[in-house]
mmCIF file of C-alpha atoms and ligand atoms in Angstrom:
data_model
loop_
_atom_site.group_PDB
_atom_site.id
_atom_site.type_symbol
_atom_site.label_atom_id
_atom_site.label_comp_id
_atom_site.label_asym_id
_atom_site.label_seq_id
_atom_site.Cartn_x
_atom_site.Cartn_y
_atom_site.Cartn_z
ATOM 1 C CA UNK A 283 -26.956 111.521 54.457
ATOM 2 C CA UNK A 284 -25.914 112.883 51.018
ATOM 3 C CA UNK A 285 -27.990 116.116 49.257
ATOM 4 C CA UNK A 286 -28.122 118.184 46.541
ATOM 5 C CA UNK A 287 -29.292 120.978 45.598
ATOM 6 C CA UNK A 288 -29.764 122.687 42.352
ATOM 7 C CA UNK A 289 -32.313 125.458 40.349
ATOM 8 C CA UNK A 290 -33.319 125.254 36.817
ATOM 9 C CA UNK A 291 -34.163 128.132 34.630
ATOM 10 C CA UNK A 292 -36.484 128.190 32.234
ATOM 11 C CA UNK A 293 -37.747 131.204 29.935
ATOM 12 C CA UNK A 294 -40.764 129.554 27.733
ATOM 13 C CA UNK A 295 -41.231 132.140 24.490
ATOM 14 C CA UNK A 296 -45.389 130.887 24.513
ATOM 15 C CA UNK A 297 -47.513 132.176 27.485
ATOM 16 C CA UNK A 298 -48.605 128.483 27.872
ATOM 17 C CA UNK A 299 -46.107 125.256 27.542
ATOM 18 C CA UNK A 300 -44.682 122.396 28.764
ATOM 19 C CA UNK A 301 -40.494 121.213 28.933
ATOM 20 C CA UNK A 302 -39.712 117.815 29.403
ATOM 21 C CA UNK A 303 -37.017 117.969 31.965
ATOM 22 C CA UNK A 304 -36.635 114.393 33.038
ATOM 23 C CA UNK A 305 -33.021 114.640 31.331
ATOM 24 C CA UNK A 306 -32.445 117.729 33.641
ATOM 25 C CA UNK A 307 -33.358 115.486 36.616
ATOM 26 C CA UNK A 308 -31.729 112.419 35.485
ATOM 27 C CA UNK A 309 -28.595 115.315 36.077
ATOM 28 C CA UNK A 310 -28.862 116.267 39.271
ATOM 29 C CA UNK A 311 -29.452 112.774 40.634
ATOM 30 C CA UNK A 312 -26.540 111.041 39.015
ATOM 31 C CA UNK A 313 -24.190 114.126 40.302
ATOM 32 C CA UNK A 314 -25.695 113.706 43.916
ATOM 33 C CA UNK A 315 -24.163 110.228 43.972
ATOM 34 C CA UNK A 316 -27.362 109.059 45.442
ATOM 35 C CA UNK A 317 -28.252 105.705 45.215
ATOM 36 C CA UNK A 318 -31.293 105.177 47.696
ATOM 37 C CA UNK A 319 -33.537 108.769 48.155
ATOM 38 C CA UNK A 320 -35.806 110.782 47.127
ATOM 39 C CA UNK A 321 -35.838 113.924 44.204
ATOM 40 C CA UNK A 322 -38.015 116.954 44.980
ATOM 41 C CA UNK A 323 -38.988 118.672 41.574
ATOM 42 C CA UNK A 324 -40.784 121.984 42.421
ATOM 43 C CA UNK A 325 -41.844 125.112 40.456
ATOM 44 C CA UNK A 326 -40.703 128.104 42.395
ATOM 45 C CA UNK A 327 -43.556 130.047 40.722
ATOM 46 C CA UNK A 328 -47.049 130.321 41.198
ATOM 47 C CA UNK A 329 -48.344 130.878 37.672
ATOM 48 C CA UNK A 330 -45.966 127.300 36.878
ATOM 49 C CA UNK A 331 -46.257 123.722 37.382
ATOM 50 C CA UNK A 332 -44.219 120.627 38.047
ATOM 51 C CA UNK A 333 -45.859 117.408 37.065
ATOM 52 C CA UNK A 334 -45.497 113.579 36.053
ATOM 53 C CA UNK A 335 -47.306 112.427 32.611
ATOM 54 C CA UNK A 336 -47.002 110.679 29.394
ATOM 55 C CA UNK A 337 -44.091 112.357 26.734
ATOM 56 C CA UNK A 338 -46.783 112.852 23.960
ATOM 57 C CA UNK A 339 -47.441 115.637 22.005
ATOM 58 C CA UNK A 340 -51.146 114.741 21.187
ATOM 59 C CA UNK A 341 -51.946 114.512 25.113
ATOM 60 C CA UNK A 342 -49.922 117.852 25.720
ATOM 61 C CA UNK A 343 -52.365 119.469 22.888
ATOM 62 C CA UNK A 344 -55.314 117.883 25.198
ATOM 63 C CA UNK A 345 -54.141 119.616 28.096
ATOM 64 C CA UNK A 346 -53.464 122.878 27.077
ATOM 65 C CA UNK A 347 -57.484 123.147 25.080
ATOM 66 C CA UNK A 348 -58.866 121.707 28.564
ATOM 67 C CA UNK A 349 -56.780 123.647 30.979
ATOM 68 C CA UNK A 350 -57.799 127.045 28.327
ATOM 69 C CA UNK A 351 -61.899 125.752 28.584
ATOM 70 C CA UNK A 352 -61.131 125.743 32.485
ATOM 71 C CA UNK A 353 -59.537 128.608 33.217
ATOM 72 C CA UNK A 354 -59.195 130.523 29.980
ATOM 73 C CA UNK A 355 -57.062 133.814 29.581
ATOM 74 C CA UNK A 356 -59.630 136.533 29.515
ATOM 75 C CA UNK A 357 -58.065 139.185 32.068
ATOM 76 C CA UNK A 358 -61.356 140.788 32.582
ATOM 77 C CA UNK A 359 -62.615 137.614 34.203
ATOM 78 C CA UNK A 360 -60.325 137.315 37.717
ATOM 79 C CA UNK A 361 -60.602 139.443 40.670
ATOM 80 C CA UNK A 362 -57.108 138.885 40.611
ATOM 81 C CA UNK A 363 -56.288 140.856 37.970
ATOM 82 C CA UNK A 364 -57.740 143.845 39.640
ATOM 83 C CA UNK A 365 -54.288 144.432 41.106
ATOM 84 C CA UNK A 366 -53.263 145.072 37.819
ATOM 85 C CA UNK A 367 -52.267 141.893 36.695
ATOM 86 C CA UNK A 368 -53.549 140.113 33.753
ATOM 87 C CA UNK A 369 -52.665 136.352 34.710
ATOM 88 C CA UNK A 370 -55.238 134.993 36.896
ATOM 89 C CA UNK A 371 -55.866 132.417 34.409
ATOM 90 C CA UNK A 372 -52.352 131.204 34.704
ATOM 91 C CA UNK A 373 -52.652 130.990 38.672
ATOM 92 C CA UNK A 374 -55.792 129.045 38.191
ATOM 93 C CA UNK A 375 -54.062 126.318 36.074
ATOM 94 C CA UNK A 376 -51.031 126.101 37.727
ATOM 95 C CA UNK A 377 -53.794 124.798 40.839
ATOM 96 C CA UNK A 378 -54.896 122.279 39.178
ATOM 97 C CA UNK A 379 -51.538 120.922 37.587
ATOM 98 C CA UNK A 380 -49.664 121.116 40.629
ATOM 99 C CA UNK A 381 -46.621 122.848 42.313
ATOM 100 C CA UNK A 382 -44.494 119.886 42.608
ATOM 101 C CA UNK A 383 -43.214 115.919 42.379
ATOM 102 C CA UNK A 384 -41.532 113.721 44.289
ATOM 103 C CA UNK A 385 -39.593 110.639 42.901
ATOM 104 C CA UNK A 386 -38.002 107.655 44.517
ATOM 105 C CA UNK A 387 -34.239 106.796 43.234
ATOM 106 C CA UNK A 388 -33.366 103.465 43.491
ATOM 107 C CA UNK A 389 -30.003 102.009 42.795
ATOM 108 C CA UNK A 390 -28.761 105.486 41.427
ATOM 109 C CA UNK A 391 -31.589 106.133 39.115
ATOM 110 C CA UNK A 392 -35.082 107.877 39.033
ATOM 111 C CA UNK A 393 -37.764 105.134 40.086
ATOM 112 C CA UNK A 394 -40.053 106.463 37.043
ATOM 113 C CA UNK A 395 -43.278 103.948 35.863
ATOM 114 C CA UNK A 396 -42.571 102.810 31.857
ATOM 115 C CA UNK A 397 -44.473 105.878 30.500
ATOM 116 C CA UNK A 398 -43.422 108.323 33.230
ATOM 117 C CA UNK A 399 -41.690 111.356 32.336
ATOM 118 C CA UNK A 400 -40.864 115.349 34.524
ATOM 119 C CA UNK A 401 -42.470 118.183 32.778
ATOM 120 C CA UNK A 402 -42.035 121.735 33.545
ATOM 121 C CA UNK A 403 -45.292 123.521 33.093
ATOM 122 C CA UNK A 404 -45.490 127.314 31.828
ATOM 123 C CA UNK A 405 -48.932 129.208 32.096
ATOM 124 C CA UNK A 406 -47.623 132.835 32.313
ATOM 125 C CA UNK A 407 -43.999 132.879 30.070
ATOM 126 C CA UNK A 408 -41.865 135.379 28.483
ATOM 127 C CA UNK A 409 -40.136 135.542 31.801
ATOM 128 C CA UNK A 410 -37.106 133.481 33.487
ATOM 129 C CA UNK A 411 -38.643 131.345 36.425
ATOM 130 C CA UNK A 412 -37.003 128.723 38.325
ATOM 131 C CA UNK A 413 -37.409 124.960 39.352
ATOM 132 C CA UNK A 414 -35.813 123.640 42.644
ATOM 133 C CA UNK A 415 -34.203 119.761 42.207
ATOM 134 C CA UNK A 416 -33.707 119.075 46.032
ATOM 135 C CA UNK A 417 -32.169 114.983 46.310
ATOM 136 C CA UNK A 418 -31.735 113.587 49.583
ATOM 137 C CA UNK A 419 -30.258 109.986 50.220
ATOM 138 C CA UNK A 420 -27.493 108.048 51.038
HETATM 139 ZN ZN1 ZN B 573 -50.775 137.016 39.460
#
């Protein structure tokens, strides 16, 4: 069995964002030598997300005003933040956008659908954080 193994850093300027990082993947697969697997994509974070969706800006827009109506950033609101924190929001939507993805490579390439694309997502920036690319395969 073949693996590798490699960490992406990311420091997003905006509290909340999202990085398409499918090229990034793309990377790390095609240097594995992998042609039959699997690609782990994980935030190493819990205020960040790793997830799978459409590349368009007008949807992104959507998330970020739904994910703000569910969880908006009002640090007087969490329990968390009684530790002294002020990002409970940011915990709360990186819940419900996930911590990670998984991804089938076939014949040397990501198995994406048409409209499928990686996107790092940032709900507590201004800091460096990490995402793990773990491929396994022969
Ligand atoms: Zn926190």
């Amino acid at each position: 069995m073949k693996s590798a193994t490699k960490y992406l850093t990311f420091e997003v300027p905006k509290r909340m964002d999202f990085v398409h990082i499918t090229p990034d993947v793309e990377q790390v697969v095609e240097q594995s030598g992998v042609s039959e697997g699997l690609c782990l994509v994980n935030a190493m974070h819990i205020t960040a997300s790793v997830f799978i969706n459409d590349n368009e800006s007008g949807l992104h827009q959507d998330y970020k005003e739904w994910l703000e109506n569910l969880a908006p950033h009002d640090p007087s609101r969490y329990r968390h933040n009684r530790t002294g924190e002020d990002n409970g929001d940011a915990h709360h939507k990186r819940q419900i956008m996930g911590r990670e993805v998984v991804v089938a490579i076939t014949k040397g390439r990501l198995d994406l659908g048409t409209w499928e694309r990686i996107f790092y997502g940032e709900f507590d920036g201004r800091r460096s954080k990490r995402v793990l690319v773990k491929v396994i395969g022969e």
